[in-house]
CSV table of C-alpha atoms and ligand atoms in Angstrom, one decimal:
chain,number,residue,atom,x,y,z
A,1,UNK,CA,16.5,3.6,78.5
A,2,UNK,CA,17.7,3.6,75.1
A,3,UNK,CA,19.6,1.1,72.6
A,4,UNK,CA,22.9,3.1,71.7
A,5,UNK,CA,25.5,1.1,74.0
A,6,UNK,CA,29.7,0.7,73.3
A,7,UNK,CA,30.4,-3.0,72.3
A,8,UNK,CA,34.3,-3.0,73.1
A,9,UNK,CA,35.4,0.0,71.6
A,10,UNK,CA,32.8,1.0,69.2
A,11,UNK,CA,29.3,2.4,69.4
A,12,UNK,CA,26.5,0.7,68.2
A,13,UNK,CA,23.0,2.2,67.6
A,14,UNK,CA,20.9,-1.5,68.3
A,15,UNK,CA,23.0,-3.9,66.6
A,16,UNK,CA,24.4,-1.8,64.0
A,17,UNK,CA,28.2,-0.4,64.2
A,18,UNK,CA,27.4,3.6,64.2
A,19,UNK,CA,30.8,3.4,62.2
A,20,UNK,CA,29.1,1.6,59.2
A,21,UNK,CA,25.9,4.0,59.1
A,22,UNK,CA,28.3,6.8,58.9
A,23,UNK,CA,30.1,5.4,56.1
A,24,UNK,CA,27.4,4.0,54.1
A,25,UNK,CA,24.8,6.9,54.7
A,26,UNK,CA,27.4,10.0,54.9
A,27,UNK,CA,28.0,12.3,57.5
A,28,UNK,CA,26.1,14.1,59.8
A,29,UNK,CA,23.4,11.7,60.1
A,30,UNK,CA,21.2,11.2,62.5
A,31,UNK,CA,20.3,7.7,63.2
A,32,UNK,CA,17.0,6.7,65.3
A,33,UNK,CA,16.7,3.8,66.9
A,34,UNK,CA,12.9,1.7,66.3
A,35,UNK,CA,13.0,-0.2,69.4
A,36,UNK,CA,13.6,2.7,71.8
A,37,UNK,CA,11.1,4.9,70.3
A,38,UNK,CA,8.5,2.1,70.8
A,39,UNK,CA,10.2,1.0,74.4
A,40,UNK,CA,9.7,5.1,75.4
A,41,UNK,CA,5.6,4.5,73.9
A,42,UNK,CA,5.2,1.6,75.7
A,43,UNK,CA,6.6,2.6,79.0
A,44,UNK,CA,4.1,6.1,78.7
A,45,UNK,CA,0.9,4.5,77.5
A,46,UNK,CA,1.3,1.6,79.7
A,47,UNK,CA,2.1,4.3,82.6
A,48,UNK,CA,-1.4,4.5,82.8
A,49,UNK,CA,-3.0,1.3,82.6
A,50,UNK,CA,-6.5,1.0,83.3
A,51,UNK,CA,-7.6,4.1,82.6
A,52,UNK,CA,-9.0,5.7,79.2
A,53,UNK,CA,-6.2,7.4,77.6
A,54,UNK,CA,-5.6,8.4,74.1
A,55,UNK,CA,-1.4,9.0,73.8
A,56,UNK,CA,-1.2,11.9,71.2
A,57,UNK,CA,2.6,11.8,70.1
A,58,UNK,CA,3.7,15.6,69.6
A,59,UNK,CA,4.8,15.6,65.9
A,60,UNK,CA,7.0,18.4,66.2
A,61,UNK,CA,9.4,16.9,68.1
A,62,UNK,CA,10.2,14.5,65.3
A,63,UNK,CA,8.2,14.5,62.1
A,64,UNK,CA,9.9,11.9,60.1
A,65,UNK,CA,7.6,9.3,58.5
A,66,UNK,CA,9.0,6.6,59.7
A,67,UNK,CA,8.9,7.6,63.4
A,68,UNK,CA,5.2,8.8,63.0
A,69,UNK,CA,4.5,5.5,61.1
A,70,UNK,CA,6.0,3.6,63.9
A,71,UNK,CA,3.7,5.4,66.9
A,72,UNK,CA,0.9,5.3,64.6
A,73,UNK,CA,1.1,1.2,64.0
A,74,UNK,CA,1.8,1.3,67.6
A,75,UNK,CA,-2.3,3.0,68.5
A,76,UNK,CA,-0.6,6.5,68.7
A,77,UNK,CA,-3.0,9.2,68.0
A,78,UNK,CA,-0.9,12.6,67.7
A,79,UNK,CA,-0.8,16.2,68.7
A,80,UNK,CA,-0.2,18.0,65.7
A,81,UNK,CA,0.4,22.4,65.1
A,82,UNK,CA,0.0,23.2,61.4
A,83,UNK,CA,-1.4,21.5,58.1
A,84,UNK,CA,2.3,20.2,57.4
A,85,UNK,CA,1.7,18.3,60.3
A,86,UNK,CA,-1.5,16.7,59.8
A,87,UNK,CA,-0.4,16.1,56.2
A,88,UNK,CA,2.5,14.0,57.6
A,89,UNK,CA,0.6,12.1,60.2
A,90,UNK,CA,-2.3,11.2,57.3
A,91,UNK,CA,1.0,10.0,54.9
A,92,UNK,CA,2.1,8.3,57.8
A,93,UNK,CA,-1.0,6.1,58.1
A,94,UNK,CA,-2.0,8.2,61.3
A,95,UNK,CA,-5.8,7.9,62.0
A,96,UNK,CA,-7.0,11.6,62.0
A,97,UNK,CA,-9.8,10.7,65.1
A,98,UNK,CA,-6.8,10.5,67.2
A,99,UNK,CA,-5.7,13.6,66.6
A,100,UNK,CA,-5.7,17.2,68.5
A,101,UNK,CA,-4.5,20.3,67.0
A,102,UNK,CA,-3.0,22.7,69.0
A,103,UNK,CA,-1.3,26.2,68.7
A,104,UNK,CA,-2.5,29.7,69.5
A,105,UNK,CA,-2.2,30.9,65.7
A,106,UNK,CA,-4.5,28.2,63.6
A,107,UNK,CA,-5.1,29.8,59.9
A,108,UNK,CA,-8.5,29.3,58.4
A,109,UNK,CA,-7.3,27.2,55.8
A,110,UNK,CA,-5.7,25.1,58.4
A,111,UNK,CA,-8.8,25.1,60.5
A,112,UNK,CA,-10.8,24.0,57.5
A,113,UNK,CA,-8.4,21.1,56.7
A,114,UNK,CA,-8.6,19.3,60.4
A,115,UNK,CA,-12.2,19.8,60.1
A,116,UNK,CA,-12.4,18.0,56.5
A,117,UNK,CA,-9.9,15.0,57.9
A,118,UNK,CA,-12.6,14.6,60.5
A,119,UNK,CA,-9.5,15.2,63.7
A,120,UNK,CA,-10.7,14.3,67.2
A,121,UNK,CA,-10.8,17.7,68.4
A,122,UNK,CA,-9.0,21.3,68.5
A,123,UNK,CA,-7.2,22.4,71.0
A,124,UNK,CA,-8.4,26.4,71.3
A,125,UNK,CA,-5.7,29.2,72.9
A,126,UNK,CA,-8.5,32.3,72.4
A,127,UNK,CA,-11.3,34.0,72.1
A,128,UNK,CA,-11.2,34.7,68.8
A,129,UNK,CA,-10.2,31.3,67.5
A,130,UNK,CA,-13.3,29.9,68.8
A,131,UNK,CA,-15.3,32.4,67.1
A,132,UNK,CA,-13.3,31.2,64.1
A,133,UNK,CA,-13.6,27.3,64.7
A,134,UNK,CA,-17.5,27.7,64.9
A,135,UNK,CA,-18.0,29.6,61.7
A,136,UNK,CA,-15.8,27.5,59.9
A,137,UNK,CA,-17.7,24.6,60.9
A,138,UNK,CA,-21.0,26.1,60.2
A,139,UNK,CA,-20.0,27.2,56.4
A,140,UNK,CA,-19.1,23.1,56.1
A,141,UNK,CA,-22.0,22.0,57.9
A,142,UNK,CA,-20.1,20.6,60.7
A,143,UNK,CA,-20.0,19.9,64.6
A,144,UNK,CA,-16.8,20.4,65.7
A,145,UNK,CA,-15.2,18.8,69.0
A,146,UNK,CA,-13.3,21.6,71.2
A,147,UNK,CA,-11.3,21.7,74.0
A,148,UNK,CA,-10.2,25.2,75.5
A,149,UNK,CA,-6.1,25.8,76.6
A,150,UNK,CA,-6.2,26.6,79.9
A,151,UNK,CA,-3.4,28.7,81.1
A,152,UNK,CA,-2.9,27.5,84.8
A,153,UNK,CA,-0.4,30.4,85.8
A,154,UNK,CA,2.5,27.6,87.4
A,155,UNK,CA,6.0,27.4,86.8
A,156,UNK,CA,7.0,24.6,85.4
A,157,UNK,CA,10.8,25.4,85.8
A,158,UNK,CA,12.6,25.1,82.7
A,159,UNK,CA,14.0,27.1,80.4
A,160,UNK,CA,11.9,30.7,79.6
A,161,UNK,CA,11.8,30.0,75.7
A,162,UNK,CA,10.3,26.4,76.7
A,163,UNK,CA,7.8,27.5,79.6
A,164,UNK,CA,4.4,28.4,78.8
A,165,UNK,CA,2.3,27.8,81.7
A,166,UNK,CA,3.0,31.3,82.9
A,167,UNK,CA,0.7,34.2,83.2
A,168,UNK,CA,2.7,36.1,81.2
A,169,UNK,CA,3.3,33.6,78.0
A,170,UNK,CA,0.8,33.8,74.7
A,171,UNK,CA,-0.6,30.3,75.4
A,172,UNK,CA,-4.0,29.3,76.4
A,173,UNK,CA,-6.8,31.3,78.5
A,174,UNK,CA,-7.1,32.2,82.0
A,175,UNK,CA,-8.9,29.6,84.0
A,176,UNK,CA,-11.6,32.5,85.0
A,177,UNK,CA,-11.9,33.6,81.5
A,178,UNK,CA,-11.9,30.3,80.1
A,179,UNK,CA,-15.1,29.4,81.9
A,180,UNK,CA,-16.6,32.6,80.2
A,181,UNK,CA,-15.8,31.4,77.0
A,182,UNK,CA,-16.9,28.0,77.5
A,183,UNK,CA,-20.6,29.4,78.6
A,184,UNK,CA,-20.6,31.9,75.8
A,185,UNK,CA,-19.9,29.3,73.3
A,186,UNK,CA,-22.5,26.8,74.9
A,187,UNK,CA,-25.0,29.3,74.1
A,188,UNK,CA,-24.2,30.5,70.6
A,189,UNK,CA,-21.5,29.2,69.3
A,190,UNK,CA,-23.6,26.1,68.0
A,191,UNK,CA,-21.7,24.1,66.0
A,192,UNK,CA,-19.3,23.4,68.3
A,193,UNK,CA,-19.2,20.7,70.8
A,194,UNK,CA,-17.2,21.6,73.9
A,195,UNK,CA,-15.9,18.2,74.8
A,196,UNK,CA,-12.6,19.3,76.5
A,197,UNK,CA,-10.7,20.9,78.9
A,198,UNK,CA,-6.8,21.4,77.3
A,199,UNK,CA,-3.4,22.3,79.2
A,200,UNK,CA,0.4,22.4,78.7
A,201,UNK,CA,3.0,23.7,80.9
A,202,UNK,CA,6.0,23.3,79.0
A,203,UNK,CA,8.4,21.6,77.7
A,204,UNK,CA,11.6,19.4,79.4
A,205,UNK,CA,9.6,19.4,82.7
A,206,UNK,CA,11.9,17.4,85.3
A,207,UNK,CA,10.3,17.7,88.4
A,208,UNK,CA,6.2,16.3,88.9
A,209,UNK,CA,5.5,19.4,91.0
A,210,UNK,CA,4.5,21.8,88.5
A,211,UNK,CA,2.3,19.2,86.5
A,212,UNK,CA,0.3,18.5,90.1
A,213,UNK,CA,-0.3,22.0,90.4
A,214,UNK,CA,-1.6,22.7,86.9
A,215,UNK,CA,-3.7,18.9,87.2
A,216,UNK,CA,-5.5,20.2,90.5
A,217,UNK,CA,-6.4,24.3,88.5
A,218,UNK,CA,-7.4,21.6,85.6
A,219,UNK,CA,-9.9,19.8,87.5
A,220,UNK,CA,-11.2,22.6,89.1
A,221,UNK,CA,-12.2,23.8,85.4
A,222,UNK,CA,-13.9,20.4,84.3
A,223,UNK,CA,-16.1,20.2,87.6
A,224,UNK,CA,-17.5,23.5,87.3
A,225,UNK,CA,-18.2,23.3,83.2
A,226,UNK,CA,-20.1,20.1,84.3
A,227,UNK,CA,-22.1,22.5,87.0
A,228,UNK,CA,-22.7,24.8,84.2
A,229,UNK,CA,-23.7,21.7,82.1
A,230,UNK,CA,-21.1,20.9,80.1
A,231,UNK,CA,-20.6,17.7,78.7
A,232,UNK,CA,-16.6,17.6,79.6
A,233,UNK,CA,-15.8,14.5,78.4
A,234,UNK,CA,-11.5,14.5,78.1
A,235,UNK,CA,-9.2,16.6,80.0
A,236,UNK,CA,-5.7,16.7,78.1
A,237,UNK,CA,-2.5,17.4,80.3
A,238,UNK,CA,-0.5,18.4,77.7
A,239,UNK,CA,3.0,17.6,77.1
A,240,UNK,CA,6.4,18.2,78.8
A,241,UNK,CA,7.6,15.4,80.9
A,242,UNK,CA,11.7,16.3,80.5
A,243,UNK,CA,14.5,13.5,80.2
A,244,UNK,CA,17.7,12.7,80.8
A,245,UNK,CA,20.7,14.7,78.8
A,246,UNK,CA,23.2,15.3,81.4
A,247,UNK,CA,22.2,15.1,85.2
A,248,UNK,CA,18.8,15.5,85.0
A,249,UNK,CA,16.6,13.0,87.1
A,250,UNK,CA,13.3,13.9,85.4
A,251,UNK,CA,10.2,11.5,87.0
A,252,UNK,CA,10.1,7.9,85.1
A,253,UNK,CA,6.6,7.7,82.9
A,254,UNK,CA,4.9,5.6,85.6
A,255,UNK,CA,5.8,8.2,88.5
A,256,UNK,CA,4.4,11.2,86.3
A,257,UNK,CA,1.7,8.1,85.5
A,258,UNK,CA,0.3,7.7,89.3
A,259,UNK,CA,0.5,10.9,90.3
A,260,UNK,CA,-2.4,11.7,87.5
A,261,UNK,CA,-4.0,8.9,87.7
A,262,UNK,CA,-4.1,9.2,91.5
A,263,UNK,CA,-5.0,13.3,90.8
A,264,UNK,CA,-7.8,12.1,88.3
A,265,UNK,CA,-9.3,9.7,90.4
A,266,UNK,CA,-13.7,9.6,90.4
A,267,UNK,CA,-13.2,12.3,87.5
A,268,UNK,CA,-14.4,10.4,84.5
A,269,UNK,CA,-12.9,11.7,81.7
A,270,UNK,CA,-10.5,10.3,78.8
A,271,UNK,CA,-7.0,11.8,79.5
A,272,UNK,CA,-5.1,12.8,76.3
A,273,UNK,CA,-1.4,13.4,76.8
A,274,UNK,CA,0.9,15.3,74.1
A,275,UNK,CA,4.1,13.7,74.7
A,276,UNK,CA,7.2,14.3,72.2
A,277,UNK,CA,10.5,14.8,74.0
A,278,UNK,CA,9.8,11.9,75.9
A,279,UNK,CA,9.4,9.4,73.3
A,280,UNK,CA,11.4,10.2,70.2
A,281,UNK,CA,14.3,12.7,72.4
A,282,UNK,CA,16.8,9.8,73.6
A,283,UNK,CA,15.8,7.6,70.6
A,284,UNK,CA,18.1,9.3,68.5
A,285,UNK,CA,21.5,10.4,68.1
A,286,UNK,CA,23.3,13.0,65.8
A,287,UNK,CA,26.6,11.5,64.0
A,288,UNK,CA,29.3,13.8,62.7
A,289,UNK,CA,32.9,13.9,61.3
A,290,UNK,CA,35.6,15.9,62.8
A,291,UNK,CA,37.2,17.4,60.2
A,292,UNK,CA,39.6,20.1,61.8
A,293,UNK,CA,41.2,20.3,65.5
A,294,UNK,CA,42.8,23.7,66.2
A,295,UNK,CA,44.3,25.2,68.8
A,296,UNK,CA,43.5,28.5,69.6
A,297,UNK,CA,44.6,31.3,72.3
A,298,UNK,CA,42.4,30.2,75.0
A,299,UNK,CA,40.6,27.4,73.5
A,300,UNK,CA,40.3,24.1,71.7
A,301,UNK,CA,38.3,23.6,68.8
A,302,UNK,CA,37.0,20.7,67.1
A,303,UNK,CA,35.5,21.5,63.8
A,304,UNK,CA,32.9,19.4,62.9
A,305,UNK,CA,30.5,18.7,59.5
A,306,UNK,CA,27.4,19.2,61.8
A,307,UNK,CA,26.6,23.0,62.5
A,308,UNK,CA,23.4,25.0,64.4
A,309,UNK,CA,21.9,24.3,61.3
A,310,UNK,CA,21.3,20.2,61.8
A,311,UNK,CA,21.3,20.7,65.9
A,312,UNK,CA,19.9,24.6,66.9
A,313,UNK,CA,19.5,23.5,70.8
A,314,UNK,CA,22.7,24.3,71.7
A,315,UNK,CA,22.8,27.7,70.5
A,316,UNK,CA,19.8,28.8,70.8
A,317,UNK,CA,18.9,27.7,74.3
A,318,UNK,CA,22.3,26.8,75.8
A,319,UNK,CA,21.2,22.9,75.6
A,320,UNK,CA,23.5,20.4,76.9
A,321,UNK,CA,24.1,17.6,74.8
A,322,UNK,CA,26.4,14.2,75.7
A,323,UNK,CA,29.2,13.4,72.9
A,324,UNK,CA,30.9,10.7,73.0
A,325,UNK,CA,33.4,9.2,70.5
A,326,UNK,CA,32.2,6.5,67.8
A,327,UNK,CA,35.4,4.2,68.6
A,328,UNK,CA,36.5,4.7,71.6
A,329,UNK,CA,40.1,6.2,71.1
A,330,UNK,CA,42.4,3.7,73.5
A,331,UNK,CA,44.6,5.6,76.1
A,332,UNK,CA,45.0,9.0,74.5
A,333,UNK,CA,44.7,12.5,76.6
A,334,UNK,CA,41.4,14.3,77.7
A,335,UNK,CA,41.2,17.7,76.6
A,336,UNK,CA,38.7,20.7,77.2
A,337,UNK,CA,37.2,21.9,73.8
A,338,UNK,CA,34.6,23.4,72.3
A,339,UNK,CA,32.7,21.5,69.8
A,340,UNK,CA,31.6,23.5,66.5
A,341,UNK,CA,30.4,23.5,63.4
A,342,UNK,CA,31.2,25.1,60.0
A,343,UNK,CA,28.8,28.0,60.3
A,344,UNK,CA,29.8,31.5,60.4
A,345,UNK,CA,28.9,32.4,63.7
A,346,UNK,CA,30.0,32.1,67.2
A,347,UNK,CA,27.2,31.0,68.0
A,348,UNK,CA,27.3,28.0,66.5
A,349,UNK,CA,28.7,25.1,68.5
A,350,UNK,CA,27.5,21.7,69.6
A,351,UNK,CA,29.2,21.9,72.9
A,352,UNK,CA,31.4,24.1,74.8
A,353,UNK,CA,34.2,23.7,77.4
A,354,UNK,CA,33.5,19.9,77.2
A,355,UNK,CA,36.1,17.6,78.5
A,356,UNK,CA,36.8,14.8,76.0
A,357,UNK,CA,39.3,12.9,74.5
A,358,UNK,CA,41.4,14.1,71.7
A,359,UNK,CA,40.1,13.4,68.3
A,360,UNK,CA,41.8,13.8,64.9
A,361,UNK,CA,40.1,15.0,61.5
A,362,UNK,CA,38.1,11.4,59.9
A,363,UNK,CA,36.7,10.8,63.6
A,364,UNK,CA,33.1,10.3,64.4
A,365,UNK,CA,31.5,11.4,67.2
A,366,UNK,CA,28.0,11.0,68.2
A,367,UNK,CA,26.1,13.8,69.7
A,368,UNK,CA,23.4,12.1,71.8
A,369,UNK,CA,19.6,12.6,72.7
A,370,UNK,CA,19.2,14.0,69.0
A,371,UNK,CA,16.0,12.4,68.5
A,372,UNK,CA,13.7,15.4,69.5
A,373,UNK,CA,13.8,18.7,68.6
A,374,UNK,CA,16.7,18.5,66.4
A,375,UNK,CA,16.2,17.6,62.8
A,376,UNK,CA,12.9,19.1,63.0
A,377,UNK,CA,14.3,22.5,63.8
A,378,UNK,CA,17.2,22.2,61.6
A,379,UNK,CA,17.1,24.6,58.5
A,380,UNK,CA,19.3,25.3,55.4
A,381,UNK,CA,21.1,28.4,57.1
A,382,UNK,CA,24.5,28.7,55.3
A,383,UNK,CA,22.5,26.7,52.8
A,384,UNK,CA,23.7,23.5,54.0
A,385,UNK,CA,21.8,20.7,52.3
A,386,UNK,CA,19.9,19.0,56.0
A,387,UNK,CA,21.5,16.1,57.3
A,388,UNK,CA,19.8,12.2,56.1
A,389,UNK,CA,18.2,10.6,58.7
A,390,UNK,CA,18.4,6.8,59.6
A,391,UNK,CA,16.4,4.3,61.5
A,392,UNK,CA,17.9,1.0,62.7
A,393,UNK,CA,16.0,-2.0,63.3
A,394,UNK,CA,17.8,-4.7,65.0
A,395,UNK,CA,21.1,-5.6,62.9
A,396,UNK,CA,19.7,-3.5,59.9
A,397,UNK,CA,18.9,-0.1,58.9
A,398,UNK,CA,17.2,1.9,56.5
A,399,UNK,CA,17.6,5.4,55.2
A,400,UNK,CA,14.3,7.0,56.0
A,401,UNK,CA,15.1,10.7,54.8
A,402,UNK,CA,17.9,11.3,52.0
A,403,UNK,CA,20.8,13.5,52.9
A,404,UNK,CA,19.6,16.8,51.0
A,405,UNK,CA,21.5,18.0,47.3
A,406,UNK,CA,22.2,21.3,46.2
A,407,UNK,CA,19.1,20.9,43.7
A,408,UNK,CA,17.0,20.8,46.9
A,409,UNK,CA,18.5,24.2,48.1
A,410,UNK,CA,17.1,26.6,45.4
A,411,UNK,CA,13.5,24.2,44.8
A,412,UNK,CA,11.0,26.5,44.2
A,413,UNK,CA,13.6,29.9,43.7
A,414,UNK,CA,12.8,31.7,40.3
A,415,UNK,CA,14.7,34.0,38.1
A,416,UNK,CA,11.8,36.7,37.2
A,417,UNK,CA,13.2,37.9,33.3
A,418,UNK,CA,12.1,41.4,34.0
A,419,UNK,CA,14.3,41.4,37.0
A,420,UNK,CA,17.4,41.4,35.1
A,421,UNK,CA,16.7,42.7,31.7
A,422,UNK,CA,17.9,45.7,32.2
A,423,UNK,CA,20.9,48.0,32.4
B,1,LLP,N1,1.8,20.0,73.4
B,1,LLP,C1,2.0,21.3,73.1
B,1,LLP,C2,0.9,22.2,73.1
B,1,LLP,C3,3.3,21.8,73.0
B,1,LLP,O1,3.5,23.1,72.7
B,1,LLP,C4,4.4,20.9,73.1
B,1,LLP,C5,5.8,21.4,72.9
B,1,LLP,C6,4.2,19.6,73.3
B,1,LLP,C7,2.9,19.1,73.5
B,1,LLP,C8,5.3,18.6,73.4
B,1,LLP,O2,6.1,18.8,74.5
B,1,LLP,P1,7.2,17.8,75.0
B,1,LLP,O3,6.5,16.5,75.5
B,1,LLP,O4,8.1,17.4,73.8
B,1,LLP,O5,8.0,18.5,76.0
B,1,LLP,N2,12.3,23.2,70.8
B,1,LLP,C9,12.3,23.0,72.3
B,1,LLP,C10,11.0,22.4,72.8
B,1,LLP,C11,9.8,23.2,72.3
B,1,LLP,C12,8.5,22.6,72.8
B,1,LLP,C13,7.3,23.2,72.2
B,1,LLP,N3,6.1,22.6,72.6
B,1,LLP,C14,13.5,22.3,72.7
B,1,LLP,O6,14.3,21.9,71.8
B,1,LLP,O7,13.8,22.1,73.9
């Protein structure tokens, strides 16, 4: 449940007018809401109640400050991919022994940084990386905590460019060759500490299904490392559980909740869970202008300042996103459009074939579960300066990235002299 509701006609974000953000902070903006990011924390955490747990908020899905700083004051621990990340969640106030670092393409210098901000543990997707991780680690005189991604082979049924639980995907290791890694590394790999067993399936997971299945290959792997002798002290399950955009009915938190808790039962461990889409995805919406409405052979357009640039799902994975008018236009006609922004491809749209009533240029309309996996994959393609960002705490709100300037556009771009000295 989030807090962006229609009082009479207009749409609020909390108890803020959308209207007045728009005007005061420009357009597109998106606009996150404080208490529904920590509403969607509290309902995951306390999904599993009475068990150890360590929630570790997937900074990629929203890597704003403010929203990391919110999770973090709130006991969040995070899932981070890169040293951007971790440099964000340590600005943030994030406390780096609640923190796993996952990805299957770690540099050194990014290897060397977690182990220096003392993180919880890395998250390992090969053979190779291990063998990395341990001689990193000896060269700093360190015991590093590992888990190894196990690659479960299920299908978590969502979209290909999302799943990764398959066979056939880059990510993690074969549960059989996992366990050969795992005793290899026991025996000579010695400054590493295998503490965990690591797994994600994908992402914008709605059924529980596919999470069962990879829970019961998951266990399987923990009890015989402890036969072997391992000390397997967490098992992480990853991240994934899917929400609601359209007509989804993904599992509430505290189904997805029992069901693990119920598959982990007598196993002893600490589960870690990489949630992103779940928390921060229907926290946030994306507002934009309409500034054109054409008509053209076969179609309706509405032009709009927000492109693929501020909101890539659509285009690149045929997302569906809800739109709905800022003031809600009285008694004027539905029509069937597609919505899209100024970019220069076709390619580019918000929506398409939506029904939805007619707007005119100055109109607002508010694309909605923005608040994952859009500003953080939104670039400067067509160099548009990025959208601000906004968070909104009760009846007031705060600008918590500024809109970017043209300035920002060509930072670090150099004229070299020699380059153009000559004929
Ligand atoms: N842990 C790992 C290792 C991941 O790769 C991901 C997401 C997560 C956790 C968080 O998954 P979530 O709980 O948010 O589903 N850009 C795509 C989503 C890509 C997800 C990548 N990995 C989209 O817009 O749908």
């Amino acid at each position: 449940m989030h807090f962006f509701n229609y009082r009479g006609n207009r749409f609020y974000a909390e108890g803020v007018p959308v209207e007045r953000i728009a005007k005061e902070a420009g357009t597109p903006v998106f606009i996150y809401s404080q208490k529904t990011l920590k509403r969607h924390y509290r309902a995951f955490d306390g999904a599993f109640k009475g068990v150890r747990r360590l929630i570790c908020y997937s900074v990629k899905a929203n890597s704003n400050l403010s929203v990391l700083k919110t999770f973090a004051k709130m006991g969040s621990g995070f899932d981070i991919v890169s040293r951007g990340e971790l440099f964000r969640v340590l600005k943030a106030g994030g406390d780096p022994s609640k923190v796993v670092f996952s990805g299957v393409g770690k540099r050194d210098d990014e290897i060397e940084y977690g182990i220096r901000k003392n993180i919880l543990m890395f998250n390992v997707e090969s053979a190779q990386e291990l063998r990395a991780i341990d001689s990193i680690a000896k060269r700093l005189k360190k015991r590093v905590c590992v888990a190894i991604r196990v690659n479960p082979g299920v299908n978590p049924k969502t979209h290909p460019y999302i799943a990764t639980g398959f066979k056939k995907n880059k990510f993690g290791i074969e549960a059989k060759e996992a366990l050969k890694e795992y005793v290899y590394a026991k025996e000579n790999l010695k400054n590493l500490s295998l503490t965990g067993v690591d797994c994600h399936i994908g992402s914008q997971i709605t059924e529980i299904a596919p999470f069962i299945d990879a829970l019961k290959k998951t266990r399987n792997v923990v009890e015989t490392l402890r036969r072997e002798g391992l000390d397997i002290r967490y098992l992480n399950m990853g991240g994934g559980l899917g929400i609601t955009y359209g007509d989804e009915t993904p599992p509430h938190p505290s189904r997805y909740g029992k069901e693990v808790v119920m598959g982990t039962k007598g196993l002893d461990v600490t589960l870690i869970f990489e949630p992103g889409r779940n928390l921060a995805g229907n926290a946030g919406i994306l507002v934009t202008k309409v500034l054109y409405t054409k008509k053209g052979t076969l179609k309706n357009f509405i032009v709009t300042d927000a492109a693929m640039n501020d909101l890539p799902r659509p285009s690149l994975y045929g997302s569906y996103h809800a739109i709905k008018p800022v003031v809600m236009p009285g008694g004027k006609k539905e029509i069937t459009a597609d919505i899209v922004g100024p970019v220069c491809e076709s390619g580019d749209f918000l929506a398409r074939d939506r029904d939805i009533t007619e707007v005119k240029p100055g109109d607002l309309i508010s694309v909605m579960s923005a608040g994952a996996y859009c500003f953080s994959m939104s670039s400067n393609y067509n160099s548009r300066p990025r959208a601000a960002e906004v968070m909104v705490l009760g009846r007031r709100f705060f600008v918590v990235r500024e809109r970017e300037v043209a300035e920002d556009l060509i930072k670090g771009e150099v004229l070299a002299r020699p380059l153009f000295s000559g004929g």
